[in-house]
Backbone as numpy.savetxt, mean C-alpha at the origin, in Angstrom:
# Nx Ny Nz CAx CAy CAz Cx Cy Cz
0.21 2.48 -16.16 -0.15 3.46 -15.36 -0.95 3.04 -14.27
-0.86 3.47 -12.92 -1.66 3.23 -11.75 -2.53 4.37 -11.55
-3.93 4.17 -11.38 -4.87 5.25 -11.08 -5.81 4.54 -10.10
-6.33 5.71 -9.30 -7.54 5.15 -8.29 -8.29 6.38 -8.02
-9.41 6.31 -7.43 -10.36 7.31 -7.11 -9.50 8.40 -6.25
-9.57 9.74 -6.66 -8.97 10.65 -5.84 -7.50 11.00 -6.32
-7.05 10.22 -7.15 -5.60 10.39 -7.71 -5.70 11.44 -8.77
-4.83 12.36 -8.70 -4.98 13.44 -9.79 -4.08 13.23 -10.91
-3.50 12.01 -11.14 -2.95 11.76 -12.40 -3.99 11.47 -13.43
-3.69 11.70 -14.78 -4.73 11.31 -15.74 -4.69 9.95 -16.05
-5.86 9.23 -15.91 -6.02 7.64 -16.14 -6.11 7.55 -17.76
-5.45 6.36 -18.07 -5.69 6.08 -19.50 -5.71 4.39 -19.57
-6.12 3.97 -20.69 -5.91 2.60 -21.00 -4.96 2.37 -21.97
-4.15 1.26 -21.79 -2.94 0.98 -22.84 -3.39 -0.25 -23.47
-3.09 -0.23 -24.80 -3.64 -1.54 -25.58 -2.48 -1.90 -26.45
-2.24 -3.19 -26.89 -1.32 -3.52 -27.85 -2.01 -4.79 -28.64
-1.51 -4.87 -29.93 -2.05 -6.04 -30.51 -1.41 -7.42 -30.21
-2.03 -8.38 -30.64 -1.89 -9.81 -30.22 -1.99 -10.74 -31.55
-0.82 -11.30 -31.83 -0.66 -12.26 -32.79 -1.11 -11.83 -34.13
-2.42 -11.89 -34.41 -2.81 -11.41 -35.72 -3.01 -10.00 -36.08
-2.84 -9.18 -34.96 -2.88 -7.86 -34.96 -4.26 -7.29 -35.20
-5.27 -8.05 -34.97 -6.69 -7.92 -35.16 -7.34 -7.72 -33.71
-6.76 -8.55 -32.82 -7.57 -8.64 -31.46 -6.66 -7.79 -30.59
-7.42 -7.01 -29.68 -6.51 -6.18 -28.91 -6.43 -6.79 -27.38
-5.19 -6.53 -26.69 -5.08 -6.78 -25.36 -5.24 -5.55 -24.62
-6.21 -5.25 -23.62 -6.18 -4.12 -22.92 -5.56 -4.18 -21.63
-4.74 -3.30 -21.24 -4.12 -3.35 -19.90 -4.98 -2.24 -19.13
-5.63 -2.55 -18.13 -6.44 -1.69 -17.63 -6.19 -1.26 -16.14
-5.73 -0.03 -15.89 -5.44 0.47 -14.57 -6.26 1.33 -14.09
-7.63 1.56 -14.66 -8.56 2.59 -14.26 -9.78 1.99 -13.66
-10.47 1.00 -14.20 -11.76 0.66 -13.88 -11.64 -0.29 -12.53
-12.82 -0.21 -11.88 -12.89 -0.94 -10.62 -12.74 -2.34 -10.88
-12.18 -3.08 -9.76 -12.28 -4.58 -9.97 -13.40 -5.22 -9.25
-14.35 -6.02 -10.06 -15.62 -6.45 -9.56 -15.39 -7.44 -8.38
-16.39 -7.31 -7.34 -16.34 -8.26 -6.24 -15.21 -8.27 -5.37
-14.55 -7.21 -5.20 -13.43 -7.08 -4.32 -13.46 -5.75 -3.47
-14.53 -5.74 -2.70 -14.55 -4.38 -1.88 -13.43 -4.13 -1.05
-13.08 -3.02 -0.83 -11.74 -2.50 -0.02 -12.17 -2.98 1.45
-11.27 -3.51 2.12 -11.34 -3.78 3.45 -10.95 -2.50 4.35
-10.18 -1.74 3.89 -9.77 -0.42 4.52 -9.31 0.39 3.30
-8.86 1.74 3.83 -8.40 2.57 2.78 -7.22 3.31 3.38
-6.20 3.67 2.51 -4.92 4.31 2.75 -5.16 5.74 2.21
-5.29 6.81 3.00 -5.63 8.16 2.66 -4.34 9.03 2.90
-3.96 9.75 2.02 -2.66 10.65 2.30 -2.88 12.13 1.68
-2.22 12.97 2.36 -2.11 14.42 1.85 -0.52 14.65 2.10
0.06 15.20 1.01 1.54 15.33 1.05 1.86 16.65 0.50
2.91 17.28 1.01 3.37 18.55 0.70 4.76 18.48 0.20
5.38 19.00 -0.87 6.68 19.23 -0.79 6.96 20.51 -0.56
7.91 20.61 0.53 8.19 21.99 1.33 9.64 22.33 1.03
9.81 23.53 1.12 11.39 24.17 1.22 11.57 25.17 2.17
12.49 25.01 3.13 12.95 25.90 4.04 14.15 26.86 3.53
14.24 27.95 4.06 15.42 28.86 3.57 16.65 28.22 4.54
16.60 27.83 5.70 17.48 27.20 6.45 17.62 25.77 6.32
18.73 25.01 6.33 18.83 23.66 6.22 18.27 23.03 7.52
16.95 22.40 7.46 16.48 21.76 8.68 16.27 20.22 8.51
16.71 19.88 7.47 16.44 18.36 7.18 17.82 17.57 7.20
17.98 16.44 7.53 19.01 15.40 7.34 18.80 14.76 6.13
19.44 15.15 5.09 19.14 14.54 3.70 19.35 13.07 3.62
20.21 12.49 4.78 20.58 11.00 4.73 19.57 10.29 5.55
18.75 10.85 6.14 17.79 10.32 7.19 16.19 10.48 6.89
15.64 9.65 6.30 14.14 9.72 6.01 13.44 9.40 7.49
12.27 10.02 7.57 11.43 9.57 8.73 10.09 8.71 8.25
10.10 7.58 8.90 9.02 6.70 8.53 8.03 6.39 9.87
6.76 6.36 9.47 5.91 5.96 10.47 6.01 6.84 11.78
5.99 8.01 11.65 6.05 8.99 12.88 4.59 9.37 13.36
4.16 8.65 14.37 2.71 8.64 14.79 2.46 9.98 15.75
3.43 10.80 15.93 3.33 11.97 16.67 2.52 13.11 15.94
1.26 12.62 15.65 0.33 13.70 15.13 -1.05 13.32 15.82
-1.95 14.26 15.81 -3.37 13.94 16.34 -3.92 12.73 15.48
-4.67 11.75 16.39 -5.05 10.68 15.87 -6.49 10.86 15.62
-6.99 10.45 14.44 -8.50 10.49 14.23 -9.02 9.04 14.04
-10.05 8.90 13.10 -10.47 7.56 12.77 -9.36 6.76 12.26
-9.26 5.62 12.67 -8.20 4.73 12.19 -6.83 5.14 12.87
-5.78 5.28 12.01 -4.41 5.51 12.64 -3.60 6.35 11.57
-3.05 7.47 12.19 -2.31 8.42 11.44 -0.80 8.51 11.57
0.08 8.62 10.76 1.51 8.94 10.65 1.96 9.64 9.58
3.21 10.07 9.77 3.75 11.06 8.75 5.04 10.24 8.36
5.40 10.52 7.11 6.61 10.27 6.44 7.29 11.74 6.07
8.78 11.73 6.27 9.45 12.83 5.94 10.56 12.26 5.07
10.43 12.62 3.71 11.49 12.03 2.65 12.36 13.23 2.19
13.47 13.45 2.85 14.36 14.76 2.41 14.93 14.60 0.89
14.94 15.53 0.25 15.69 15.59 -1.07 17.26 16.25 -0.68
17.35 17.18 0.23 18.38 17.79 0.62 18.17 18.53 1.92
19.04 19.24 2.36 18.74 19.90 3.86 17.75 20.94 3.76
17.31 21.49 2.56 16.31 22.41 2.50 14.99 21.83 2.09
14.96 20.78 1.35 13.59 20.43 0.82 13.31 18.94 1.11
11.93 18.65 1.29 11.49 17.36 1.67 10.03 17.22 1.16
9.71 16.04 0.83 8.25 15.67 0.81 7.77 15.09 2.07
6.77 15.79 2.69 6.12 15.56 3.92 4.80 14.88 3.74
4.50 13.59 4.14 3.49 12.82 3.75 2.64 12.57 4.96
1.30 13.08 5.15 0.43 12.68 6.21 -0.41 11.42 5.80
-0.30 10.48 6.41 -0.83 9.09 5.97 -1.81 8.74 6.93
-2.98 8.06 6.63 -3.94 7.53 7.52 -4.51 6.33 6.90
-4.49 5.13 7.82 -4.93 3.81 7.62 -6.43 4.11 8.13
-7.48 3.81 7.34 -8.77 4.11 7.81 -9.53 2.78 7.54
-10.39 2.27 8.41 -11.17 0.98 8.26 -12.19 1.08 7.40
-12.65 2.20 6.64 -13.62 2.31 5.65 -13.59 3.51 4.87
-14.55 3.93 4.08 -14.37 5.03 3.19 -13.94 6.35 3.89
-13.12 7.08 3.20 -12.57 8.17 3.75 -12.05 9.09 2.53
-11.91 10.25 2.96 -11.10 11.34 2.09 -9.65 11.56 2.60
-8.88 12.34 1.81 -7.54 12.43 2.29 -7.43 13.24 3.79
-6.56 13.23 4.47 -6.34 13.91 5.72 -6.39 15.39 5.51
-7.04 16.07 6.36 -7.13 17.69 6.29 -5.73 18.20 6.29
-5.27 19.28 5.29 -4.13 19.90 5.40 -3.65 20.67 6.65
-4.74 20.97 7.40 -4.44 21.59 8.67 -3.56 20.66 9.58
-3.92 19.40 9.44 -3.06 18.37 10.38 -1.76 18.30 9.88
-1.36 18.50 8.52 -0.21 18.51 8.09 0.62 19.79 8.56
-0.09 20.92 8.40 0.50 22.16 8.88 0.90 22.17 10.31
0.19 21.52 11.30 0.41 21.43 12.47 1.53 20.70 12.86
2.15 19.76 12.03 3.23 18.85 12.16 4.58 19.79 11.85
4.34 20.57 10.92 5.61 21.25 10.36 5.74 22.57 11.16
7.06 23.04 11.23 7.26 24.29 11.87 7.28 25.32 10.73
6.97 26.68 11.22 6.77 27.72 10.25 7.98 28.14 9.51
7.80 28.91 8.47 8.77 29.37 7.71 9.05 28.54 6.51
8.27 27.82 5.94 8.39 26.98 4.72 7.65 27.48 3.60
7.96 26.92 2.53 7.33 27.45 1.36 6.78 25.88 0.69
5.39 25.98 0.13 5.07 24.91 -0.40 5.08 24.80 -1.78
5.96 23.76 -2.38 6.40 23.67 -3.79 5.27 22.97 -4.50
4.70 21.95 -3.95 3.58 21.09 -4.71 2.77 20.39 -3.64
1.65 20.00 -4.03 0.68 19.09 -3.08 0.29 17.91 -3.85
-0.09 16.90 -3.07 -0.62 15.74 -3.62 -1.48 15.02 -2.48
-2.62 14.42 -3.09 -3.41 13.62 -2.22 -4.22 12.48 -2.95
-4.58 11.55 -2.08 -5.25 10.45 -2.91 -5.80 9.68 -1.67
-6.60 8.57 -2.21 -7.26 7.58 -1.39 -7.05 6.30 -2.06
-6.22 5.32 -1.43 -6.06 4.14 -2.11 -6.80 2.97 -1.37
-7.76 2.22 -2.18 -8.42 0.96 -1.54 -7.43 -0.10 -1.27
-7.51 -0.70 -0.07 -6.80 -1.79 0.19 -7.60 -3.22 0.44
-7.00 -4.12 -0.53 -7.88 -5.33 -0.67 -7.09 -6.39 -0.09
-7.77 -7.42 0.60 -7.03 -8.54 1.27 -7.64 -9.75 0.39
-8.61 -9.70 -0.30 -8.98 -10.75 -1.31 -8.56 -10.75 -2.68
-8.13 -11.83 -3.31 -7.63 -11.81 -4.63 -8.46 -10.93 -5.67
-7.90 -10.08 -6.37 -8.71 -9.43 -7.36 -8.98 -10.31 -8.64
-10.10 -10.13 -9.30 -10.30 -10.69 -10.52 -9.74 -9.81 -11.58
-8.51 -10.43 -12.13 -7.66 -9.57 -12.90 -7.97 -9.60 -14.37
-8.51 -10.98 -14.92 -8.47 -11.03 -16.31 -9.84 -11.18 -16.58
-10.57 -10.47 -17.61 -11.90 -10.48 -18.30 -11.82 -10.56 -19.96
-11.79 -11.80 -20.38 -11.50 -11.59 -21.89 -10.27 -11.24 -22.31
-10.04 -10.30 -23.00 -8.91 -9.76 -23.53 -8.31 -8.55 -22.57
-9.07 -8.52 -21.58 -8.72 -7.34 -20.66 -7.89 -7.87 -19.40
-6.80 -7.17 -19.07 -5.96 -7.52 -17.93 -5.99 -6.28 -17.02
-6.32 -6.50 -15.82 -6.19 -5.41 -14.82 -4.69 -5.34 -14.29
-4.10 -4.15 -14.14 -2.87 -4.11 -13.75 -2.77 -2.88 -12.60
-1.57 -2.96 -11.90 -1.56 -1.94 -10.91 -2.28 -2.02 -9.72
-2.68 -0.86 -9.14 -3.68 -0.89 -8.03 -4.89 -1.57 -8.29
-5.45 -1.46 -9.51 -6.60 -2.16 -9.74 -6.62 -3.78 -9.90
-5.21 -4.13 -9.82 -5.19 -5.58 -9.96 -4.95 -6.03 -8.53
-4.98 -5.26 -7.55 -4.84 -5.63 -6.17 -3.41 -5.84 -5.63
-2.55 -5.05 -6.44 -0.98 -5.13 -6.19 -0.55 -4.21 -5.10
-1.44 -3.37 -4.50 -1.00 -2.46 -3.50 -1.23 -3.38 -2.18
-0.15 -3.50 -1.54 -0.14 -4.34 -0.14 -1.01 -3.82 0.95
-1.92 -4.53 1.10 -2.99 -4.06 2.13 -2.65 -3.57 3.49
-1.47 -4.31 3.88 -1.15 -3.85 5.27 -0.24 -2.67 5.39
0.33 -2.25 4.16 1.25 -1.10 4.08 0.84 0.01 3.18
0.08 -0.43 2.19 -0.01 0.61 1.19 1.10 0.64 0.04
2.13 -0.26 0.28 3.32 -0.21 -0.73 2.86 -1.17 -1.74
3.24 -0.65 -3.21 2.83 -1.34 -4.15 3.92 -1.51 -5.33
5.08 -0.57 -5.29 6.04 -0.19 -6.33 6.67 -1.53 -6.59
7.39 -2.45 -5.75 8.14 -3.44 -6.21 7.04 -4.67 -6.66
5.88 -4.61 -6.24 4.97 -5.78 -6.58 4.49 -5.45 -8.06
4.25 -4.25 -8.34 3.79 -3.81 -9.59 5.00 -4.10 -10.59
6.39 -3.78 -10.25 7.40 -4.04 -11.08 7.54 -5.55 -11.29
7.33 -6.43 -10.35 7.50 -7.75 -10.67 6.37 -8.22 -11.36
5.12 -7.89 -11.24 4.04 -7.99 -11.99 4.25 -7.87 -13.51
4.77 -6.61 -13.74 5.03 -6.13 -15.00 6.05 -6.92 -15.81
7.01 -7.22 -15.13 8.14 -8.17 -15.69 7.59 -9.53 -16.03
6.65 -9.85 -15.18 5.99 -11.48 -15.51 5.11 -11.30 -16.70
4.31 -10.13 -16.75 3.56 -9.93 -18.02 4.32 -9.89 -19.21
5.58 -9.14 -19.21 6.33 -9.06 -20.38 7.02 -10.49 -20.89
7.27 -11.25 -19.77 7.89 -12.55 -20.09 6.76 -13.42 -20.56
5.51 -13.29 -19.98 4.41 -14.31 -20.65 4.16 -13.88 -22.05
4.16 -12.58 -22.33 3.96 -12.10 -23.73 5.10 -12.60 -24.71
6.29 -12.59 -24.16 7.44 -13.11 -24.97 7.56 -14.56 -25.20
7.17 -15.17 -24.10 7.17 -16.64 -24.28 5.89 -17.49 -24.83
4.73 -16.77 -24.52 3.47 -17.43 -24.95 2.58 -16.74 -25.88
2.85 -15.57 -26.14 2.12 -14.68 -26.86 0.88 -14.01 -26.34
0.88 -14.17 -25.11 -0.41 -13.41 -24.19 0.26 -13.03 -22.98
-0.45 -12.15 -22.20 0.04 -11.90 -20.75 -0.34 -12.54 -19.76
-1.08 -13.55 -19.85 -1.90 -14.20 -18.74 -1.32 -15.28 -17.86
-0.11 -15.83 -18.35 0.68 -16.90 -17.52 1.68 -16.03 -16.60
1.04 -15.89 -15.45 1.74 -15.16 -14.34 1.78 -15.91 -13.18
2.79 -15.71 -12.22 2.74 -16.73 -11.12 1.56 -16.31 -10.13
1.08 -17.36 -9.46 -0.09 -16.98 -8.33 0.70 -16.56 -7.31
0.01 -15.27 -6.73 0.48 -14.74 -5.39 0.40 -15.73 -4.30
1.22 -15.61 -3.36 1.26 -16.55 -2.21 0.24 -16.12 -1.17
-0.54 -17.20 -0.75 -1.72 -16.85 0.09 -1.42 -16.33 1.39
-0.29 -16.63 1.87 0.03 -16.40 3.30 0.21 -14.79 3.39
0.75 -14.20 2.38 0.74 -12.68 2.44 -0.71 -12.12 2.57
-1.67 -12.63 1.87 -2.87 -12.11 2.08 -3.50 -12.32 3.42
-3.12 -13.42 3.95 -3.58 -13.72 5.29 -2.79 -12.72 6.36
-1.53 -12.59 6.32 -0.89 -11.54 7.12 -1.59 -10.24 7.10
-1.84 -9.76 5.75 -2.52 -8.46 5.49 -4.00 -8.56 6.18
-4.72 -9.40 6.09 -5.91 -9.60 6.67 -5.97 -9.43 8.17
-5.08 -9.95 8.72 -4.86 -9.91 10.21 -4.57 -8.57 10.71
-3.53 -7.90 9.98 -3.17 -6.49 10.27 -4.32 -5.54 10.13
-4.98 -5.64 8.98 -6.14 -4.81 8.76 -7.28 -5.10 9.82
-7.55 -6.25 10.29 -8.40 -6.55 11.28 -8.13 -5.86 12.57
-6.81 -5.88 12.86 -6.40 -5.10 14.00 -6.59 -3.60 13.95
-6.35 -3.03 12.65 -6.69 -1.67 12.40 -8.13 -1.41 12.71
-9.17 -2.28 12.26 -10.58 -2.11 12.44 -10.94 -2.06 13.75
-10.48 -2.91 14.54 -10.92 -3.31 16.02 -10.21 -2.54 17.04
-8.75 -2.56 16.73 -8.00 -1.93 17.89 -6.98 -0.93 17.16
-7.18 0.15 16.65 -6.20 0.94 15.84 -5.14 1.36 16.64
-5.29 1.58 17.93 -4.06 2.06 18.70 -2.94 1.03 18.70
-3.18 -0.36 18.45 -2.04 -1.25 18.21 -1.33 -1.13 17.05
-1.59 -0.40 16.20 -0.93 -0.23 14.92 0.57 0.55 15.20
0.35 1.57 16.00 1.63 2.17 16.48 2.55 1.23 17.20
1.97 0.62 18.14 2.77 -0.36 18.93 3.43 -1.39 18.03
2.81 -1.97 17.07 3.12 -2.92 16.32 4.45 -2.53 15.46
4.29 -1.24 14.84 5.29 -0.89 14.06 6.54 -0.48 14.77
6.22 0.02 16.04 7.35 0.48 17.02 8.33 -0.78 17.24
7.41 -1.85 17.79 8.11 -3.17 18.12 8.87 -3.66 16.79
8.38 -3.71 15.58 8.90 -4.41 14.33 10.23 -3.52 14.01
10.11 -2.29 14.12 11.31 -1.41 13.59 12.45 -1.40 14.66
11.98 -1.47 15.98 13.10 -1.48 16.99 13.63 -2.64 17.19
13.15 -3.96 16.92 13.44 -5.25 17.26 14.02 -6.05 16.03
13.63 -5.64 14.91 13.88 -6.31 13.77 15.11 -5.68 12.81
15.84 -6.46 12.16 16.84 -5.70 11.24 15.96 -4.97 10.10
16.45 -3.87 9.81 15.84 -2.94 8.68 15.73 -3.94 7.43
16.76 -4.58 6.94 16.77 -5.46 5.71 15.53 -6.41 5.82
15.21 -7.00 6.89 14.06 -7.94 6.98 12.65 -7.13 6.86
12.70 -5.95 7.56 11.52 -5.19 7.28 11.27 -4.80 5.90
12.29 -4.30 5.24 12.06 -3.92 3.84 11.75 -5.02 2.87
12.25 -6.25 3.20 11.93 -7.51 2.40 10.40 -7.81 2.76
9.91 -7.56 3.94 8.45 -7.94 4.26 7.66 -6.87 3.54
8.08 -5.55 3.47 7.23 -4.65 2.88 7.15 -4.93 1.34
8.11 -5.59 0.89 8.16 -5.95 -0.69 7.56 -7.26 -0.91
7.24 -7.97 0.18 6.78 -9.36 -0.09 7.80 -10.27 -0.55
8.97 -10.29 -0.07 10.14 -10.92 -0.50 10.95 -11.67 0.58
9.92 -11.93 1.71 10.39 -12.80 2.88 9.99 -14.05 2.71
10.85 -15.04 3.33 10.41 -16.46 3.57 9.68 -16.69 4.87
9.18 -18.00 5.05 8.68 -18.38 6.34 9.32 -17.98 7.55
10.69 -18.23 7.44 11.53 -18.00 8.57 11.41 -16.53 8.99
11.45 -15.59 8.09 11.48 -14.07 8.39 10.11 -13.89 8.95
8.99 -14.42 8.22 7.55 -14.08 8.84 7.37 -14.49 10.14
7.98 -15.71 10.50 7.70 -16.12 12.00 8.68 -15.26 13.02
9.62 -14.68 12.52 10.40 -13.78 13.57 9.68 -12.42 13.61
8.98 -12.06 12.60 8.30 -10.82 12.45 7.03 -10.91 13.40
6.23 -12.01 13.20 5.03 -12.50 13.93 5.48 -12.44 15.46
6.43 -13.20 15.71 6.99 -13.17 17.22 7.34 -11.90 17.85
7.52 -10.87 17.06 7.91 -9.50 17.55 6.69 -8.67 17.82
5.62 -9.27 17.44 4.34 -8.34 17.56 3.50 -8.56 19.11
3.09 -7.64 19.57 2.20 -7.99 20.78 1.13 -9.08 20.55
1.35 -10.28 21.50 0.54 -11.45 21.01 -0.85 -11.37 21.05
-1.49 -10.66 21.99 -2.96 -10.90 22.25 -3.79 -10.34 21.02
-3.49 -9.03 20.67 -4.21 -8.26 19.65 -4.31 -9.21 18.36
-3.11 -9.69 18.05 -3.02 -10.30 16.72 -3.61 -11.73 16.83
-3.51 -12.36 17.97 -4.29 -13.66 18.05 -5.91 -13.49 18.03
-6.29 -12.44 18.58 -7.72 -12.14 18.53 -8.14 -11.84 16.94
-7.27 -11.13 16.29 -7.51 -10.85 14.86 -7.45 -11.91 14.09
-6.39 -12.95 14.35 -6.25 -14.03 13.53 -7.53 -15.05 13.79
-8.03 -15.13 14.91 -9.23 -15.97 15.22 -10.46 -15.29 14.53
-10.77 -13.98 14.54 -11.50 -13.50 13.84 -11.63 -13.81 12.30
-10.36 -13.69 11.86 -10.10 -13.92 10.32 -10.57 -15.43 10.04
-10.00 -16.28 10.94 -10.29 -17.71 10.75 -11.75 -18.09 10.69
-12.65 -17.45 11.64 -14.05 -17.64 11.63 -14.53 -16.97 10.44
-14.23 -15.88 9.99 -14.68 -15.31 8.82 -14.39 -16.04 7.65
-13.19 -16.63 7.40 -13.07 -17.41 6.31 -13.71 -18.74 6.26
-13.80 -19.26 7.41 -14.61 -20.62 7.62 -16.07 -20.15 7.23
-16.65 -19.15 7.73 -18.00 -18.81 7.35 -18.23 -18.51 5.90
-17.11 -18.13 5.14 -17.24 -17.92 3.61 -17.20 -19.12 2.65
-16.88 -20.15 3.41 -16.77 -21.53 2.63 -18.17 -22.09 2.44
-18.72 -22.33 1.34 -19.98 -22.93 1.12 -20.01 -24.40 1.47
């Protein structure tokens, strides 16, 4: 299970026995990861709504719609239709520091009247660009607490599925869950640059996503969101971005990382 502050799901710890059935392995998705402060936060407020008339195209989701009032950071909307009458409408905000979920009034302003709210959801997800400390004795952090939410997008589902498969393979092969592939550093660097732009020039986020989705094949973008791209794909994506803001951000990150080396 994945849990984070503000999430309304009930958190829990899952444990299983190891070898002699006396020592527990604890898979922890609840407690905070030490030493990994969030560089930004992804906050969202969502409504599942239903209209009497068919107003949605069930085959066409809306992603990264920035046509909402902008506050601190950068805001956009997802619309994920279930059918012509019903959809999940999610107001999402990338915020450079601590934040609460976006106000429901901002979501109401995006929708036309005449809808029924079937359910609501809200949460704040910390976004980390530094590797999380995952293992401590017999405790292994998983999910969002393991730093598996992609910092530049807030996406984590595929990363968590791959990590879960690696944990299961390690248990079957080695009798413990700790033999997992090391994440590629270049993804963390790309995330750090994008979040740096968010902190210093948030207006650039809309321009970047517009350029990426207009100029790049959808399959390449989806691979990037799932961290399944190769260096060639990533160079093409970088080339599609407005150069100056990202060069400035990359320079700041290089100086920051150089200053962190003892």
